[in-house]
XYZ file of C-alpha atoms in Angstrom:
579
model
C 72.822 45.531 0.417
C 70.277 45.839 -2.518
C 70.519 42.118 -2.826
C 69.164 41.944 0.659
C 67.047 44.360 0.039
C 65.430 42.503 -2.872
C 65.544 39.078 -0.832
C 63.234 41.215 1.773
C 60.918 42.192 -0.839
C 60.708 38.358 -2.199
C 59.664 37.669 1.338
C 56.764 40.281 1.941
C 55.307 38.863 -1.649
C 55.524 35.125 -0.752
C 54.025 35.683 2.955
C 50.955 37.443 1.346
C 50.755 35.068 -1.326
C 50.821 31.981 1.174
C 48.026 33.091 3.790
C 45.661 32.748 0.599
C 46.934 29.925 -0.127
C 46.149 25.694 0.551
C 47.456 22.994 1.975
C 47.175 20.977 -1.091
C 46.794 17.465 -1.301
C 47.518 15.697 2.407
C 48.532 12.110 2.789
C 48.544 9.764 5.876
C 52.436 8.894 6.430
C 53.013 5.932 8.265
C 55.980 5.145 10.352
C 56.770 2.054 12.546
C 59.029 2.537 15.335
C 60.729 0.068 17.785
C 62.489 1.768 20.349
C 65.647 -0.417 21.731
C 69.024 -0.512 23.026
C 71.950 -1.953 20.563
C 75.725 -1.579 20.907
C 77.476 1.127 18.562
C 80.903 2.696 18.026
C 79.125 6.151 17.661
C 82.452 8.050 19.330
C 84.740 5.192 18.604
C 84.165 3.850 22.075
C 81.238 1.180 22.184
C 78.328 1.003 23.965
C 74.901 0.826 24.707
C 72.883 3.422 22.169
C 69.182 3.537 22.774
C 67.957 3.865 18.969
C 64.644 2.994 17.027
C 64.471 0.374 14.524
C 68.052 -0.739 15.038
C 69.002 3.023 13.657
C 70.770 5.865 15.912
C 69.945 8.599 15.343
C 66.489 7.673 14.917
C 64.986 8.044 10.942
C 64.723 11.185 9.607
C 60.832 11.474 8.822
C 60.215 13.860 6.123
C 55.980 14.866 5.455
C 54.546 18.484 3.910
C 52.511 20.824 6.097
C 49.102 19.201 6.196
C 50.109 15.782 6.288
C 48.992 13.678 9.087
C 51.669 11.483 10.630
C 50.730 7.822 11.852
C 53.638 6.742 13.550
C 52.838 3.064 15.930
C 55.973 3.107 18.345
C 56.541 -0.173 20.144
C 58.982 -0.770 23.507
C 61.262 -3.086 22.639
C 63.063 -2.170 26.101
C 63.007 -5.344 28.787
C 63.046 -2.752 31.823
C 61.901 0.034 31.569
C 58.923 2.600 29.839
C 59.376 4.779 26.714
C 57.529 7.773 24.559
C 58.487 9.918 22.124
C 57.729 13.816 22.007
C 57.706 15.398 18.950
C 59.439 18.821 19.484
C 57.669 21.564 18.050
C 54.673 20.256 16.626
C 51.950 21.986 18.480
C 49.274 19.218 18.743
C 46.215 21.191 17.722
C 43.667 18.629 18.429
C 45.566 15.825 19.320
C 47.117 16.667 23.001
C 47.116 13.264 23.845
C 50.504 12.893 21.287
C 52.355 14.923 22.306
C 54.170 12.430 24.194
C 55.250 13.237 27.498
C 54.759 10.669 30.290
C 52.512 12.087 32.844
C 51.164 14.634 31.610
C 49.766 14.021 28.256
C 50.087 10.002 28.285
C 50.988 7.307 30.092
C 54.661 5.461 29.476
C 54.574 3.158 26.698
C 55.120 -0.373 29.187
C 57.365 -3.105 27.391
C 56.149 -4.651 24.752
C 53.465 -2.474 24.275
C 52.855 -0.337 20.890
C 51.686 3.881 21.495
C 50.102 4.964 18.012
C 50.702 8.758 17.478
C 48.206 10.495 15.186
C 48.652 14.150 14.264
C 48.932 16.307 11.683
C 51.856 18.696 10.911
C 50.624 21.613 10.073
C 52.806 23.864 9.506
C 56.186 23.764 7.154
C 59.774 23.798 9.124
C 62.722 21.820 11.175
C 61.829 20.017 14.359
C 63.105 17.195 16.082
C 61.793 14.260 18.334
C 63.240 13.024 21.473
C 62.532 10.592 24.279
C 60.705 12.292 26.993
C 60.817 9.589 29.610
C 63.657 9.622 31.979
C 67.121 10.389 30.747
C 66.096 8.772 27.613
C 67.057 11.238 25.289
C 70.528 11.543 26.999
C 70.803 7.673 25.695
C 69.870 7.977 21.813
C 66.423 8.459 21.892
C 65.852 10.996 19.009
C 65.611 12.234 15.029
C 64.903 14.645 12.951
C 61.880 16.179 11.698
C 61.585 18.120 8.126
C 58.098 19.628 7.232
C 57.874 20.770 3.710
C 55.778 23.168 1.865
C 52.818 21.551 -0.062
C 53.483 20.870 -3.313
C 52.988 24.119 -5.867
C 54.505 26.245 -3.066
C 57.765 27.470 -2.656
C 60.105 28.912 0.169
C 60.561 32.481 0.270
C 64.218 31.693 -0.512
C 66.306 29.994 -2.998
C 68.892 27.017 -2.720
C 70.199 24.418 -5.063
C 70.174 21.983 -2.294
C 70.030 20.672 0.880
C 71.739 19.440 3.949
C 70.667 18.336 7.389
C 72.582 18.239 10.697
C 71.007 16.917 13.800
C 73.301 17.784 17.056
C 73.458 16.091 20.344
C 76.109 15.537 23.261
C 77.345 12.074 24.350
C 78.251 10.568 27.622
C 79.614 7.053 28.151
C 78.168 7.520 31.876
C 74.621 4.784 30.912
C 71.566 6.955 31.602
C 70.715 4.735 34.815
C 73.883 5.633 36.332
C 73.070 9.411 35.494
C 69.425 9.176 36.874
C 70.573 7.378 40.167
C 73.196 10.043 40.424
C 71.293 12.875 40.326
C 68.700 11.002 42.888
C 70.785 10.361 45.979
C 71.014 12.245 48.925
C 73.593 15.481 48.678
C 75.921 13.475 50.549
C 76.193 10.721 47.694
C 74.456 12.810 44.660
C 76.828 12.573 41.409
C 76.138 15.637 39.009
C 76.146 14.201 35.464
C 79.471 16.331 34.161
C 80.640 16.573 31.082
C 79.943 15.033 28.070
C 82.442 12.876 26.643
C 81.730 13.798 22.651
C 79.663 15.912 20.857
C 78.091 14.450 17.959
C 77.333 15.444 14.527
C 74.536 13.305 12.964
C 75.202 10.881 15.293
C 78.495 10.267 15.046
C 81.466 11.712 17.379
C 85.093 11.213 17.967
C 86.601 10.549 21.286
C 90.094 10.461 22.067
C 91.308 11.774 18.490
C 90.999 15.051 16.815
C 90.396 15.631 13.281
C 92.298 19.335 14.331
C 94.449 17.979 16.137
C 97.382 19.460 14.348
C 96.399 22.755 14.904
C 94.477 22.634 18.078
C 96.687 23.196 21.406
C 95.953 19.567 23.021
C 97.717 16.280 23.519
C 95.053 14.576 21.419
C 96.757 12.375 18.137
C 95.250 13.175 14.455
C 92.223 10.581 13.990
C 92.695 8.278 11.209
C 89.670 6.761 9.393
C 89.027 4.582 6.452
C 85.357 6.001 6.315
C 83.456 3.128 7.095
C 83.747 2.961 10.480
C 80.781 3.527 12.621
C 82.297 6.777 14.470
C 84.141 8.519 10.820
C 83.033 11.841 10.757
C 79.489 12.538 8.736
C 80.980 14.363 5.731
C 78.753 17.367 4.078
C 79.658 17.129 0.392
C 78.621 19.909 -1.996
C 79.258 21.594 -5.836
C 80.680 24.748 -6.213
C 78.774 27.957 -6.493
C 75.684 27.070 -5.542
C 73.489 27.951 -2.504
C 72.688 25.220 0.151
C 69.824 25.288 2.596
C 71.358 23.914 5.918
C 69.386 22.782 8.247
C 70.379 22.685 11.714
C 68.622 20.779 15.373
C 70.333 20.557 18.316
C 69.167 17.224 20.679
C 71.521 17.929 23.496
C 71.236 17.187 27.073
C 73.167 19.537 28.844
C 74.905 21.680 26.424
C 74.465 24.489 24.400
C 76.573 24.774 21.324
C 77.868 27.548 18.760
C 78.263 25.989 14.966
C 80.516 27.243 12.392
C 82.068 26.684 8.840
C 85.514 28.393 8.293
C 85.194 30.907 5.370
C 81.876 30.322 4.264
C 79.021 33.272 6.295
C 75.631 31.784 7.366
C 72.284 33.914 6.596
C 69.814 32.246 9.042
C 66.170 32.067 7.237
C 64.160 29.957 9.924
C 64.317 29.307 13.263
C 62.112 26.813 14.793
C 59.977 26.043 12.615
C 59.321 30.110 11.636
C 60.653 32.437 9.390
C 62.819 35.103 10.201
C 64.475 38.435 8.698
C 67.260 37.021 7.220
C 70.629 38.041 8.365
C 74.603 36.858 7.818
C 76.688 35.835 10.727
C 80.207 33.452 10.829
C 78.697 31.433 13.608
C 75.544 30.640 15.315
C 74.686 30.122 19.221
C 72.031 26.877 19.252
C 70.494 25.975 22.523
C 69.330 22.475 23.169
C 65.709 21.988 21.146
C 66.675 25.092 18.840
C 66.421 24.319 15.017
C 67.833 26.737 12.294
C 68.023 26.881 8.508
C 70.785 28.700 7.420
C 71.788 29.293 3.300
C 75.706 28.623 2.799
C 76.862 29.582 -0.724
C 79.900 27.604 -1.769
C 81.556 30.011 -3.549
C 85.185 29.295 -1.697
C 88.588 27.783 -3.620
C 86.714 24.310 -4.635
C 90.499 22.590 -4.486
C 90.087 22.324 -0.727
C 87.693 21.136 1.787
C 86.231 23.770 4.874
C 86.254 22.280 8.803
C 82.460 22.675 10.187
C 82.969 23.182 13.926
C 80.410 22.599 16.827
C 81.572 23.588 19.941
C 80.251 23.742 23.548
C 79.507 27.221 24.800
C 79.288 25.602 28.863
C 81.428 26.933 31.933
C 83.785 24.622 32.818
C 83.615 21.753 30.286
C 86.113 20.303 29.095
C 84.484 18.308 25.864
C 86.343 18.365 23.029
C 85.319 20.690 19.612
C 83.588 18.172 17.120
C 85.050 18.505 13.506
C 83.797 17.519 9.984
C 83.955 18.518 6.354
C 82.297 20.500 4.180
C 83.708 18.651 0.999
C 83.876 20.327 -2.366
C 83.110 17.271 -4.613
C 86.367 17.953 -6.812
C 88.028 17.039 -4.186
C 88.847 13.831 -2.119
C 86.351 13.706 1.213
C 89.900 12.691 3.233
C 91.770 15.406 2.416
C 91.945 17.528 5.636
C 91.961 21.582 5.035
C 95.516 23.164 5.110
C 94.433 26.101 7.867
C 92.976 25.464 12.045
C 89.359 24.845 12.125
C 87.190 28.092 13.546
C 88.008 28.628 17.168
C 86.305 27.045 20.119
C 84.221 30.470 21.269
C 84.493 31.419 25.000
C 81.823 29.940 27.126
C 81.489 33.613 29.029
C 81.172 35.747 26.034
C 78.229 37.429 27.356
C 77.893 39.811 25.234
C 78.691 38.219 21.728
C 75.927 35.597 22.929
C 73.182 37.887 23.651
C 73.831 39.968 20.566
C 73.416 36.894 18.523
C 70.273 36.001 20.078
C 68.577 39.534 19.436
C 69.164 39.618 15.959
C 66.585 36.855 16.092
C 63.176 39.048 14.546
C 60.244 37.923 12.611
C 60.108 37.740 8.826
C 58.128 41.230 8.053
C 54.501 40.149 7.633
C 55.043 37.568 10.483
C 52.055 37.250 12.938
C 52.126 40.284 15.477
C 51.415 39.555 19.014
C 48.441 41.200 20.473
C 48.807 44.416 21.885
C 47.757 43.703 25.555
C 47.790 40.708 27.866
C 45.648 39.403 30.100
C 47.889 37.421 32.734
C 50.957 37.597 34.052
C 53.093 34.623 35.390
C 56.758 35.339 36.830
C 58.334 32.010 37.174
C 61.960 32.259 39.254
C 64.226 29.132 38.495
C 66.711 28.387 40.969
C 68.700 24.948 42.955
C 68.112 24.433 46.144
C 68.010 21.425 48.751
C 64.790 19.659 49.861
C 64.343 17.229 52.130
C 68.197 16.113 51.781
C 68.330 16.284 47.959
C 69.612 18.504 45.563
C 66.353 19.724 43.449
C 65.464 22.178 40.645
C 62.155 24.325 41.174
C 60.111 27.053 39.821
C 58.628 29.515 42.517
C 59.755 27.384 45.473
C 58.378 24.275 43.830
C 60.022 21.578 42.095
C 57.708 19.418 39.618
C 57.471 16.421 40.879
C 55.043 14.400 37.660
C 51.861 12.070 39.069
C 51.379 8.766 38.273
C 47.959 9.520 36.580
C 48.910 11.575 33.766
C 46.873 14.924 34.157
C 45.825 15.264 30.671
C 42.941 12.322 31.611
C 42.700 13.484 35.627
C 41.673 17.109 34.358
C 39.501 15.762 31.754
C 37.864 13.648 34.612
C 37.828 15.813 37.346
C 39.789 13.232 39.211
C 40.504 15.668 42.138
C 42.527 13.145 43.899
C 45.154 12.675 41.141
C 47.111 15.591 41.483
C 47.292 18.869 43.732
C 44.932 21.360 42.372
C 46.416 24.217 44.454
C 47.083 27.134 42.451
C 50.972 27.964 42.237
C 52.259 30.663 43.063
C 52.064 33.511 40.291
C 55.560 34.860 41.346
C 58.486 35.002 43.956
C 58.620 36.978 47.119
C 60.161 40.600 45.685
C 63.037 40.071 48.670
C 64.302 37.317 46.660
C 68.092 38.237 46.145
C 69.028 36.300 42.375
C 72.431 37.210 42.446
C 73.076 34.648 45.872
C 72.991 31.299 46.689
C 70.004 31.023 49.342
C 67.309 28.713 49.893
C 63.524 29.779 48.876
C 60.971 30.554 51.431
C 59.254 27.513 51.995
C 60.212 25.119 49.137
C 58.087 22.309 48.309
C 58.036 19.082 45.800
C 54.875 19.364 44.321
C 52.400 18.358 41.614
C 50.466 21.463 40.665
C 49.438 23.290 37.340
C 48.566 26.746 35.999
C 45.418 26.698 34.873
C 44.538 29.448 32.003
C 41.410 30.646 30.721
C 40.977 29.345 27.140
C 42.063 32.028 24.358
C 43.447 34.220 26.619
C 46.761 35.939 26.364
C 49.149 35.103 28.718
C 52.686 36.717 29.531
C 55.504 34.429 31.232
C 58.311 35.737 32.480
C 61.279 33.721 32.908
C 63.796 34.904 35.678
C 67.118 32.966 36.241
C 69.389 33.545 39.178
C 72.638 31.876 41.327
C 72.089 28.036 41.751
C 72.915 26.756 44.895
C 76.864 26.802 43.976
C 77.934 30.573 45.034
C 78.981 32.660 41.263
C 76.889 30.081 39.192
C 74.104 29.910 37.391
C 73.267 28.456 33.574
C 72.280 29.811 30.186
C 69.147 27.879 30.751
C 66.914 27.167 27.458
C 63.184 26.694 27.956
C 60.331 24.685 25.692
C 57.283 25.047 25.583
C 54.717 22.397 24.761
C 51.885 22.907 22.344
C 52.452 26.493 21.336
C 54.650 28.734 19.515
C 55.274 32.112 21.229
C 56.480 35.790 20.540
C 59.910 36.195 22.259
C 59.118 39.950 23.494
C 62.916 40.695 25.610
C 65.630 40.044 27.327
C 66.440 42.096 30.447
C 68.934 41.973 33.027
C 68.762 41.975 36.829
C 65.658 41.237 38.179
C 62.247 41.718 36.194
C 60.177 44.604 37.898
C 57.173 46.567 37.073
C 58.167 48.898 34.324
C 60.087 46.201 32.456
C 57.309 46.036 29.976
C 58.351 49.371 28.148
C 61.558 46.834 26.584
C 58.940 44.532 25.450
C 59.357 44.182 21.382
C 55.798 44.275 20.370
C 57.058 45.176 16.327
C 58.510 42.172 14.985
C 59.131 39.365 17.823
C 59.855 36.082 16.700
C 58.009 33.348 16.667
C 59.845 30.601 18.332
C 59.023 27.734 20.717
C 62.290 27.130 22.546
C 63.973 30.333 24.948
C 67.383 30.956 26.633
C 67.241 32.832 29.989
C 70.804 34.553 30.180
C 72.607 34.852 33.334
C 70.776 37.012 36.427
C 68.010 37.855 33.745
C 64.787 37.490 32.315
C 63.282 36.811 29.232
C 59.628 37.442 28.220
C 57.213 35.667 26.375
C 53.695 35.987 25.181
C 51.785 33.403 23.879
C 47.803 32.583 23.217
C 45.907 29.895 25.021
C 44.276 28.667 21.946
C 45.212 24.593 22.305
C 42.899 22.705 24.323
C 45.304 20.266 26.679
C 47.780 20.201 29.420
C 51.153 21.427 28.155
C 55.089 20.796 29.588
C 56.961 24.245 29.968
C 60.515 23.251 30.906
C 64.204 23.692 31.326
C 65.382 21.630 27.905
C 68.437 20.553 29.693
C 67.574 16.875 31.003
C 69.356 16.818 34.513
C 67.652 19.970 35.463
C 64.044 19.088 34.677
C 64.733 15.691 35.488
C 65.074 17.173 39.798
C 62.132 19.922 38.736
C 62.860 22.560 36.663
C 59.152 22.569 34.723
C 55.576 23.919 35.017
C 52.624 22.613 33.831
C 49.622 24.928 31.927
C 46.611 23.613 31.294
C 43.805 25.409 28.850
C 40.621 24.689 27.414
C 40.715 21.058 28.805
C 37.014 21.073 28.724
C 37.144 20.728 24.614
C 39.764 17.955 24.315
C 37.655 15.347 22.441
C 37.858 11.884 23.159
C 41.333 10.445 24.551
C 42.611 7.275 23.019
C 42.450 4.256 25.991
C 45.929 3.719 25.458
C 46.460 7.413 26.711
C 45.214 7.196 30.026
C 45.375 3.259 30.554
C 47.900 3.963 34.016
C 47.050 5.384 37.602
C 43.234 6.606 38.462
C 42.000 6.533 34.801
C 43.662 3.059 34.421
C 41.242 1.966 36.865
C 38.112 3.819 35.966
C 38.604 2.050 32.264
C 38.763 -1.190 34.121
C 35.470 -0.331 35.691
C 33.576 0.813 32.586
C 33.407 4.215 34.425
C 35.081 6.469 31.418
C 32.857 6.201 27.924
């Protein structure tokens, strides 16, 4: 306890020390990418991985906080579009990269290069990710890592480091997936499970490294090492303290992480600090990142299993396994004991305790006192027009062709529907029961915010259109990082506020809505653009699940051509008409 409390004290020092401080030197980074499909083993079975420059996952691209990135990303695909969001930078300045097709760009066409230009400005783990189609379901994504500048230093110590980058796996080919979840209710095919869960990008299916000592028919895998699906093995020294940093790229499923005898303290989570504090496992939703410290101070003759299971009703994917290998001994030699065990998917309780120990780092950014606007946004499943589609307040996002990044710029009144949504659901609205919304629509709309003005959303989940079912859904937001203020249960109602956490909410900019409840959030509209807020599992905001806020578009500066070179604005370039 007083070395915790001394830790806390470090922390308070450093976060004074670092608002006075620089960004030091920044560089220019440059990064080409070509985005392509190649054949790989990555879960012993092969097939079709959509990678970049021949590598899945994509490279790891490491900068410090004030560096500007210049990545040129070139489709190498024959059929189809690409772009590449990158998840948790916040785009201050440079909306236009923030790379999601129809709303901040248009889709990088075969054979075409998109140059992304922004700066990272602030230290932390991130990831990027297709956001075109099912493309990240296919391989499209990589880490992240923002350093401190040089001459500053974390508010923590470690010896070392080690980076794990999550995703889940499906030999289903996205195409199949999309044209699934696009037919008619009498021939629509839900995605299902995942066939692997993969740890840097690498997965076993039809073996077990646990197999020994996990109840299932599956045989003991047996590797040489260099094959393309072996497990990624963590190696380390003895007593000393790693910083472990942790992404999850998943499509569908959200995923609890553990390393038998060895406690976690979680330091950062998305890209902020946090009050540190120890746990055996962690909960990570799909676009979370963590850094956790792991001090190897375990019997160094042995090796420790790292598990990642799913925490998903009904799923049947198996627990991924690797090693956390003590470098006296041999990286093959399996541990003597079971690996952690696979974590109920319904532990309610144990999940939302986890989640709410989740508090900024004391001298964290406070959010303001008050806001200013309130939007209650109800996600739910329902059928329209003969197909099974997510929506938001009766309306399921259905993207332009012009993206409206350039359309609001312009004024281009014809390029979307400028009808305000609706600001909540009708109060009748029973969450705990399959029923269809009053009047549900497929629509193009967008909240539009007054610049700098503070804004409270409130995210509500309820029964999808299965009776007794419904989703830990996890929500991103575009552009912004936001103060997590609560959790409730139920249905939000006036009077809610007085559980809002207005002390020391984190910073974060990914959310999980638990089961038939709500979670606040309160965030600043400070970034000029037009920013995604979305379900981060693909197959639900694939059919709808998203909004889109807009702020400030009146100072984005000038938008690169190759932004807005598609639909309406396509055609005004052609004309001369845009300057």
């Amino acid at each position: 306890m007083e070395g915790f409390k001394a830790l806390t004290i470090v922390w308070c020092v450093w976060v004074l020390l670092l608002s006075h401080s620089s960004l030091g030197d920044a560089k220019v980074r440059h990064y080409k990418f070509d985005v392509g499909y190649f054949f790989k083993s990555v879960d012993c079975v092969d097939k079709l991985v959509l990678g970049i420059n021949g590598q899945f996952p994509g490279p790891t691209i490491r900068a410090e906080a004030g560096d500007t990135l210049d990545i040129a990303v070139t489709n190498k695909l024959s059929t189809e579009g690409t772009s590449i969001h990158w998840h948790g930078i916040r785009q201050i300045g440079t909306p236009w990269a923030d790379g999601v097709v129809s709303v901040t760009q248009c889709a990088i066409t075969p054979g075409e290069t998109f140059h992304y230009r922004f700066k990272v400005d602030k230290a932390g783990t991130y990831v990027y990710h297709g956001h075109y189609g099912m493309q990240r379901s296919g391989g499209l994504y990589g880490l992240i890592i923002v350093d401190l500048p040089k001459g500053q230093k974390e508010p923590f110590h470690y010896d070392g480091e080690l980076n794990l980058l999550l995703s889940d796996w499906w030999h289903k080919s996205i195409q199949e997936q999309d044209v699934g979840l696009n037919s008619p209710t009498e021939s629509f095919r839900w995605v299902w499970e995942p066939q692997s869960i993969l740890i840097n990008g690498r997965g076993q299916f039809g073996c077990s490294l646990g197999a020994n000592f996990i109840n299932h028919t599956l045989p003991v895998c047996q590797f040489k090492g260099d094959e393309e699906c072996a497990p990624y093995i963590l190696s380390v020294l003895p007593n000393k303290t790693y910083r472990l940093r942790i992404a999850s790229s998943t499509s569908l499923l959200s995923l609890n992480l553990a390393i038998s005898n060895h406690k976690m303290v979680v330091v950062e989570v998305d890209g902020n600090y946090v009050q540190p504090f120890t746990v055996d496992n962690i909960d990570i939703y799909s676009g979370e990142s963590y850094s956790v410290l792991i001090t190897t101070n375990q019997n160094p003759n042995q090796n420790y299993w790292i598990s990642v299971s799913h925490r998903d009703y009904n799923v049947s994917t198996t627990q991924a396994l690797t090693l956390l290998n003590y470098k006296s001994v041999h990286a093959s030699v399996l541990p003597s004991f079971p690996p952690p065990m696979t974590l109920p998917w319904n532990d309610y309780e144990g999940r939302k305790a986890f989640t709410k120990k989740i508090v900024a780092l004391k001298g964290s950014p406070q959010p303001p006192k008050y806001s200013q606007r309130r939007v209650v946004l109800l996600g739910n499943q329902d059928v329209l027009n003969g197909y099974y589609r997510w929506a938001v307040n009766g309306i399921s996002l259905s993207l332009p062709p012009t993206p409206y990044l350039g359309s609001m710029k312009f004024n281009l009144k014809n390029a979307f529907d400028w009808q305000d949504p609706p600001e909540s659901f009708p109060q009748d609205y029973d969450i705990y029961i399959p029923t269809t919304y009053h009047n549900a629509t497929q629509r193009n709309v967008v909240y539009k915010f007054q610049f700098n003005q503070v804004v409270d959303v409130i995210i509500q989940n309820s029964n999808s259109y299965i009776p007794n079912t419904t989703s830990f859904h996890p929500w991103h937001l575009h552009g912004h990082d936001f103060w997590i203020l609560g959790y409730g249960e139920g249905k939000f109602k006036d009077g809610d506020e007085k559980l809002f956490n207005l002390k020391n909410p984190p910073l974060k900019n990914n959310l999980v809505v638990f089961p038939y409840g709500w979670t606040a959030i309160r965030f600043k509209t400070d970034n000029p653009g037009v920013w995604s807020f979305h379900c981060h599992m693909e197959p639900h905001f694939h059919t709808g699940m998203g909004v889109v806020f807009a702020e400030g578009v009146q100072y984005v500066k000038e938008i690169p051509e190759e932004a807005i070179a598609c639909g309406l604005t396509g055609k005004m370039l052609m004309n001369k008409k845009i300057h």
